[in-house]
Amino acid sequence: MPKKPASKKASVKKEPAPAPVPPAKAPSPPNAPPLPMMPPFGLVPGFPPLIPPPPGVDPAVWAAAAAQHAAQQPGGEPKSKEQSMKDAAAALQSAAQLSKRRRCMVAVDEVPGFVRTVYTLLRVCDDSIIGWSEDGTQILIKEPDRFAAEVCPKFFRHRNFNSFTRLLNMYQFHKVPSVQRDSKDVCFEHPHFQRGRDDLLPLVQRKGAQTMRDELMAREMYARPPFPPGSGVEPVHAVGPGQWTRRMAELESDVRALKAENERLKRLEAEREALKCQVRTQDDLISLLQGAQGNHAALVDKSAIPGPTSVPGLEAAKRLGLPPPPEALKEALAQMGNGPLMMMMSMMSGALQEGLARAEAEAQAPKDAAALLQGLAASTPRKTERSEDTDTPVAKKAKV
Amino acid sequence: MPKKPASKKASVKKEPAPAPVPPAKAPSPPNAPPLPMMPPFGLVPGFPPLIPPPPGVDPAVWAAAAAQHAAQQPGGEPKSKEQSMKDAAAALQSAAQLSKRRRCMVAVDEVPGFVRTVYTLLRVCDDSIIGWSEDGTQILIKEPDRFAAEVCPKFFRHRNFNSFTRLLNMYQFHKVPSVQRDSKDVCFEHPHFQRGRDDLLPLVQRKGAQTMRDELMAREMYARPPFPPGSGVEPVHAVGPGQWTRRMAELESDVRALKAENERLKRLEAEREALKCQVRTQDDLISLLQGAQGNHAALVDKSAIPGPTSVPGLEAAKRLGLPPPPEALKEALAQMGNGPLMMMMSMMSGALQEGLARAEAEAQAPKDAAALLQGLAASTPRKTERSEDTDTPVAKKAKV
Amino acid sequence: MPKKPASKKASVKKEPAPAPVPPAKAPSPPNAPPLPMMPPFGLVPGFPPLIPPPPGVDPAVWAAAAAQHAAQQPGGEPKSKEQSMKDAAAALQSAAQLSKRRRCMVAVDEVPGFVRTVYTLLRVCDDSIIGWSEDGTQILIKEPDRFAAEVCPKFFRHRNFNSFTRLLNMYQFHKVPSVQRDSKDVCFEHPHFQRGRDDLLPLVQRKGAQTMRDELMAREMYARPPFPPGSGVEPVHAVGPGQWTRRMAELESDVRALKAENERLKRLEAEREALKCQVRTQDDLISLLQGAQGNHAALVDKSAIPGPTSVPGLEAAKRLGLPPPPEALKEALAQMGNGPLMMMMSMMSGALQEGLARAEAEAQAPKDAAALLQGLAASTPRKTERSEDTDTPVAKKAKV
DNA sequence: CGCGTTCTAGAATATTCGCAG
DNA sequence: GCTGCGAATATTCTAGAACGC
């Protein structure tokens, strides 16, 4: 697995001014050495030193510890615990994130962020709130309330004790029933989570983590599934192993077909896109016609319809904050009596009738009819294989 | 699925001190009524009132709005915006959580917490940072930086603009590219997220919402092919379907789903095809109307419209000055009994008659016509299988 | 893998104009020469010198740096940072382009343009905005906002921080979460991107770069997972160990793509649905217009338009006993050469025939005409390849 | 074809709620 | 009762995909 141990320690300096999470108040003395480079672990007073030579330690984690250490360096004065916790929390935040994000199919020996966070948390928090059990195999939250209110928000994005326990459970910690009935302290443990044993931390893994899962699974499964593309094996247990080859082939075939199909759909989709534009344009046109109807002079200039987006009526409706009721238009149209169209129609009908009358009047001559007929006959059939096509609709309408 | 909308309001109080996310400083005025219950909506100044009787409104949300309202009640003085935002944020925090959590297989008309949060956020936040677009259809984040730094932590558990956008995308919002290149403002929209339309909010749903979950799950479960591994072989490491088995199963499941999906799409495609025809017909009609109208007002020619409005045949006909390529119309006509068109045509028949009549009048050479006719008839290849077909219509009409 | 670090320096001179290496004059201004340097590299104060003989350095880049350096020579006064950055950006612009174009199937040791740009950027930009981490292993963007607004446009074609990070990710940089939760500074790192180590830059390659192609391929092939179990089977089809892996990967990739595609199509389908509604509405509108036209008062009831099948207009027309065949747009129509109309007219030929026939009937020579007609129709050339013959007369007449 | 820019989605972890044993 | 877990959303980092050059 690819690991990048190099440059790890260096990254410690990454946190120039750890300036922990919350306050901006003098995170670190300006003149103070930015970040002492010495091995950062094992410096928290009262706690066993972390293994000095971090073997497979994630650089970020190392950095976190360093940051915390640095924060404590100046002096263990007032903020001692306070500030150190803050710093540690901050450092951990990033460390956790780092290791996690980077993970994705990580090496098996990676320490989950949460685990690291809790581990650090135990070192920097006030013992009156949370700490190790005497034997160093359990976590003892003595004051759950304070822990939730004061500690949680510094290390997590919440202030609920339940959220903390949820994650503990997620990482396979288990609650240890308190001996005393009334005591409010809570106790958790994990076989591989022990004081001073951060070498075991990588074994504390999330429930559904695929960290090594894949590898293990694969190895476990061993290549059972992809059973050798038919050799002489399938026949034996026809149902079983040979299945794989067949399934594989089917899958590939299906995928090929689907791809082709989708290709076709995509093409059609493009066509649809054009259709959309067309509809939009029609919409504009209709609006225009309607507008012209209402006001002969005020014709909407089409040039005013720059893009496909502007649909006069719609825009107006939008601006008015109206629910877009298409009926409104229709109603309005109905009420206002359609000017242009009606005009046009009436005009047409008038002219037609007139023309017809005239034609009739003039139609005394059969020869004329013949001439007409000629033209007619010539034009009618037009390469239509089945003339019904041409005639039928017309005929029907004519009858009406 | 079981719904228990009742008891919502009560649960609001579940968060004793919502104490918003960040600091512990005075989460809410000690004396202020925790959560006034009166109808809370429509009180934010400057924004259109929400519909008074919330139809599908989640009780928790209602409570949240109430809280926000209450916060503003005391006085609109200094912290007006400030404090109101804070309170709203706090209330929303819990409300959102509540409504969401409670959801689990929710009814479709529930409003996701995030959506409600954003909606409220838009009412209480400084307009110089974030607000509605003019027409109320878009979210306009005018100052993303300030939004991330100041607003986000009040309504969410983070201060990253990206996290905000991620969720917007999750809820199917889409970014609207800014017109100006240099402007840093960001714009998002969702078809059902509009100002003053909280009745539409239930339609804004998360991507993988469980609404469909059931269906998917069922389908996937139903087709559980993943179990093919040899019968007698796997038991050994029956630990779990390994990598390969799992991947294979997933693949097959996916392919199945895709097939079904494509099937559906294909069906819809057919529908689309009909739509196209309809549009084409409409286009022709509009052209016609336009042309008629053109007499009066000289309307802009449709060809001036940028979009792909052209109906191949029609456009071509226009440009060529017309030799009639009627197939397009015919097809459309044939495929869809289009009322308007038929009407049009019937009406036009008159015009044609007139035109013919005139032609007749101009036809001074009857004999020529007759001769031509004769010649034509004589020379014409007789290969017409059913000449009646051709004649019939004419005959019929003649009878009329 | 083939590496050709050698010959690089030589190639430097390849770029003649760039005023390469030796802007000898005033190598370093008195106080703080931003970028003094003879051989352009390795002179930045406070930073370890770049390796004088740039091994994998692209000539163009080298030239770019030189150019930038030269530009600064005159004086490192006011614009020092400002101008230098500008120049560097400009130089890089071209350099990047050049080197890239030149590349194509690059050698493995080429430095991608973006990488070089960032590397340079780190030298010339204001440290308060972006800079190296203390240990020189990470990029620290202290003010993302300013970086996006001020620096980005100088080195890239955008001003979005996200675009920058996208590329960083593309080149396998990883984000290092900020220590402070509230701090807005962003930190990225790449194992081979370190201060003063431009000899490592060639190792910073784009994700899909062909450089690694080989390695990846090899590794994947190598990881012949599905194949382990079979005992005596593999040998048979030992064609390729990675066969199964590859096929599987391809399948999965395909399925992913198909899923995404279908997702898109589904979305579009929804859009289409809206389109359908729109079309329907338009249809109604057109019907309405027409109806109004034919009869001012008799508006078709919308409720009567259930589906696309109903033909309101026609029905109305029927019921109203539409005024016969209307119109005569004659000259108007003829003049404006209206395509659709002409088309219509041609299609109306049937109706025309009828009208003519009727006229004829009323005329004095019914039978003659009828006879002629019949003969004509029967003999009429159906499916005449050249419809012009047929159509022309009619068209001509109509136009007249 | 490749790269850069943009928008969106994937993938892993974190936080919350509710249920079951 | 209360621990452990499923399931949904939230947050973060990274990758996919479309488009322009």
CSV table of N, CA, C and O in Angstrom, one decimal, chain A residues 18 27-29 35-36 40 42-47 65-77 79-88 123-125:
chain,number,residue,atom,x,y,z
A,18,PRO,N,-1.0,27.2,15.9
A,18,PRO,CA,-2.1,26.3,16.1
A,18,PRO,C,-3.4,27.1,16.4
A,18,PRO,O,-4.5,26.6,16.1
A,27,PRO,N,-2.8,32.8,20.3
A,27,PRO,CA,-2.7,31.4,20.3
A,27,PRO,C,-1.3,30.9,20.7
A,27,PRO,O,-1.2,29.9,21.4
A,28,SER,N,-0.3,31.7,20.3
A,28,SER,CA,1.0,31.3,20.8
A,28,SER,C,1.9,32.5,20.8
A,28,SER,O,1.8,33.4,19.9
A,29,PRO,N,2.7,32.6,21.8
A,29,PRO,CA,3.6,33.8,21.9
A,29,PRO,C,4.2,34.1,20.5
A,29,PRO,O,4.8,33.2,19.9
A,35,LEU,N,7.2,26.1,16.5
A,35,LEU,CA,6.8,24.8,16.9
A,35,LEU,C,8.0,23.9,17.1
A,35,LEU,O,8.6,23.4,16.3
A,36,PRO,N,8.3,23.8,18.3
A,36,PRO,CA,9.4,23.0,18.7
A,36,PRO,C,9.3,21.7,18.0
A,36,PRO,O,8.3,21.1,18.0
A,40,PRO,N,7.0,15.1,19.7
A,40,PRO,CA,6.0,15.8,20.4
A,40,PRO,C,5.2,14.9,21.3
A,40,PRO,O,4.5,15.3,22.1
A,42,GLY,N,4.1,12.1,24.1
A,42,GLY,CA,4.5,11.7,25.4
A,42,GLY,C,4.9,12.8,26.3
A,42,GLY,O,5.6,12.7,27.3
A,43,LEU,N,4.3,14.0,26.0
A,43,LEU,CA,4.8,15.1,26.8
A,43,LEU,C,3.7,15.6,27.7
A,43,LEU,O,3.9,16.4,28.6
A,44,VAL,N,2.5,15.1,27.5
A,44,VAL,CA,1.5,15.6,28.3
A,44,VAL,C,1.7,15.1,29.7
A,44,VAL,O,1.8,13.9,30.0
A,45,PRO,N,1.7,16.0,30.7
A,45,PRO,CA,2.0,15.6,32.0
A,45,PRO,C,0.9,14.7,32.6
A,45,PRO,O,-0.3,15.0,32.4
A,46,GLY,N,1.3,13.8,33.2
A,46,GLY,CA,0.3,12.9,33.8
A,46,GLY,C,-0.2,11.8,33.0
A,46,GLY,O,-0.9,10.9,33.3
A,47,PHE,N,0.3,11.8,31.7
A,47,PHE,CA,-0.1,10.8,30.8
A,47,PHE,C,1.1,10.1,30.3
A,47,PHE,O,2.2,10.7,30.1
A,65,ALA,N,-0.4,16.2,17.5
A,65,ALA,CA,0.3,16.0,18.8
A,65,ALA,C,1.3,17.1,19.0
A,65,ALA,O,1.4,17.7,20.1
A,66,ALA,N,2.0,17.4,18.0
A,66,ALA,CA,3.0,18.4,18.1
A,66,ALA,C,2.4,19.7,18.4
A,66,ALA,O,2.8,20.5,19.3
A,67,ALA,N,1.3,20.0,17.8
A,67,ALA,CA,0.6,21.3,18.0
A,67,ALA,C,0.2,21.4,19.5
A,67,ALA,O,0.4,22.4,20.1
A,68,GLN,N,-0.3,20.3,19.9
A,68,GLN,CA,-0.8,20.3,21.3
A,68,GLN,C,0.4,20.5,22.2
A,68,GLN,O,0.4,21.2,23.1
A,69,HIS,N,1.4,19.8,21.9
A,69,HIS,CA,2.6,19.9,22.7
A,69,HIS,C,3.1,21.3,22.7
A,69,HIS,O,3.4,21.9,23.8
A,70,ALA,N,3.2,21.9,21.5
A,70,ALA,CA,3.7,23.2,21.4
A,70,ALA,C,2.8,24.2,22.3
A,70,ALA,O,3.4,25.0,23.0
A,71,ALA,N,1.6,24.0,22.2
A,71,ALA,CA,0.7,24.8,23.0
A,71,ALA,C,1.0,24.8,24.4
A,71,ALA,O,0.9,25.7,25.2
A,72,GLN,N,1.5,23.7,24.8
A,72,GLN,CA,1.8,23.5,26.3
A,72,GLN,C,3.1,24.0,26.6
A,72,GLN,O,3.4,24.3,27.7
A,73,GLN,N,4.0,24.0,25.7
A,73,GLN,CA,5.3,24.4,25.9
A,73,GLN,C,5.5,25.7,26.7
A,73,GLN,O,6.2,25.7,27.7
A,74,PRO,N,5.0,26.8,26.2
A,74,PRO,CA,5.2,28.1,26.8
A,74,PRO,C,5.2,28.0,28.3
A,74,PRO,O,5.9,28.7,29.0
A,75,GLY,N,4.2,27.4,28.8
A,75,GLY,CA,4.1,27.3,30.2
A,75,GLY,C,2.8,26.6,30.6
A,75,GLY,O,1.8,26.7,29.9
A,76,GLY,N,2.9,26.0,31.6
A,76,GLY,CA,1.7,25.3,32.0
A,76,GLY,C,0.8,26.1,32.9
A,76,GLY,O,0.0,25.6,33.7
A,77,GLU,N,0.8,27.4,32.7
A,77,GLU,CA,0.1,28.3,33.6
A,77,GLU,C,-1.4,28.1,33.5
A,77,GLU,O,-1.9,27.0,33.6
A,79,LYS,N,-4.1,28.6,31.4
A,79,LYS,CA,-4.8,27.9,30.4
A,79,LYS,C,-4.3,26.4,30.2
A,79,LYS,O,-4.8,25.7,29.4
A,80,SER,N,-3.3,26.1,30.9
A,80,SER,CA,-2.7,24.8,30.8
A,80,SER,C,-3.7,23.8,30.2
A,80,SER,O,-3.6,23.5,29.0
A,81,LYS,N,-4.5,23.4,31.0
A,81,LYS,CA,-5.5,22.4,30.5
A,81,LYS,C,-6.4,23.0,29.5
A,81,LYS,O,-6.6,22.4,28.4
A,82,GLU,N,-6.9,24.1,29.8
A,82,GLU,CA,-7.8,24.8,29.0
A,82,GLU,C,-7.3,24.9,27.5
A,82,GLU,O,-7.8,24.4,26.6
A,83,GLN,N,-6.2,25.6,27.5
A,83,GLN,CA,-5.7,25.9,26.2
A,83,GLN,C,-5.2,24.7,25.5
A,83,GLN,O,-5.3,24.5,24.3
A,84,SER,N,-4.6,23.9,26.2
A,84,SER,CA,-4.0,22.7,25.6
A,84,SER,C,-5.1,21.9,25.0
A,84,SER,O,-5.0,21.3,23.9
A,85,MET,N,-6.2,21.8,25.7
A,85,MET,CA,-7.3,21.1,25.2
A,85,MET,C,-7.8,21.7,23.9
A,85,MET,O,-8.0,21.0,22.9
A,86,LYS,N,-7.9,23.0,24.0
A,86,LYS,CA,-8.3,23.6,22.8
A,86,LYS,C,-7.4,23.3,21.6
A,86,LYS,O,-7.9,23.0,20.5
A,87,ASP,N,-6.2,23.5,21.8
A,87,ASP,CA,-5.2,23.2,20.8
A,87,ASP,C,-5.3,21.8,20.3
A,87,ASP,O,-5.3,21.5,19.1
A,88,ALA,N,-5.3,20.9,21.2
A,88,ALA,CA,-5.4,19.5,20.8
A,88,ALA,C,-6.6,19.3,20.0
A,88,ALA,O,-6.6,18.6,19.0
A,123,ARG,N,-6.2,12.6,26.8
A,123,ARG,CA,-4.9,13.1,27.4
A,123,ARG,C,-5.0,14.6,27.8
A,123,ARG,O,-4.4,15.0,28.7
A,124,VAL,N,-5.8,15.3,27.1
A,124,VAL,CA,-5.9,16.7,27.4
A,124,VAL,C,-7.0,17.2,28.2
A,124,VAL,O,-7.0,18.4,28.6
A,125,CYS,N,-8.0,16.4,28.4
A,125,CYS,CA,-9.2,16.9,29.1
A,125,CYS,C,-9.0,16.8,30.6
A,125,CYS,O,-8.2,16.0,31.1
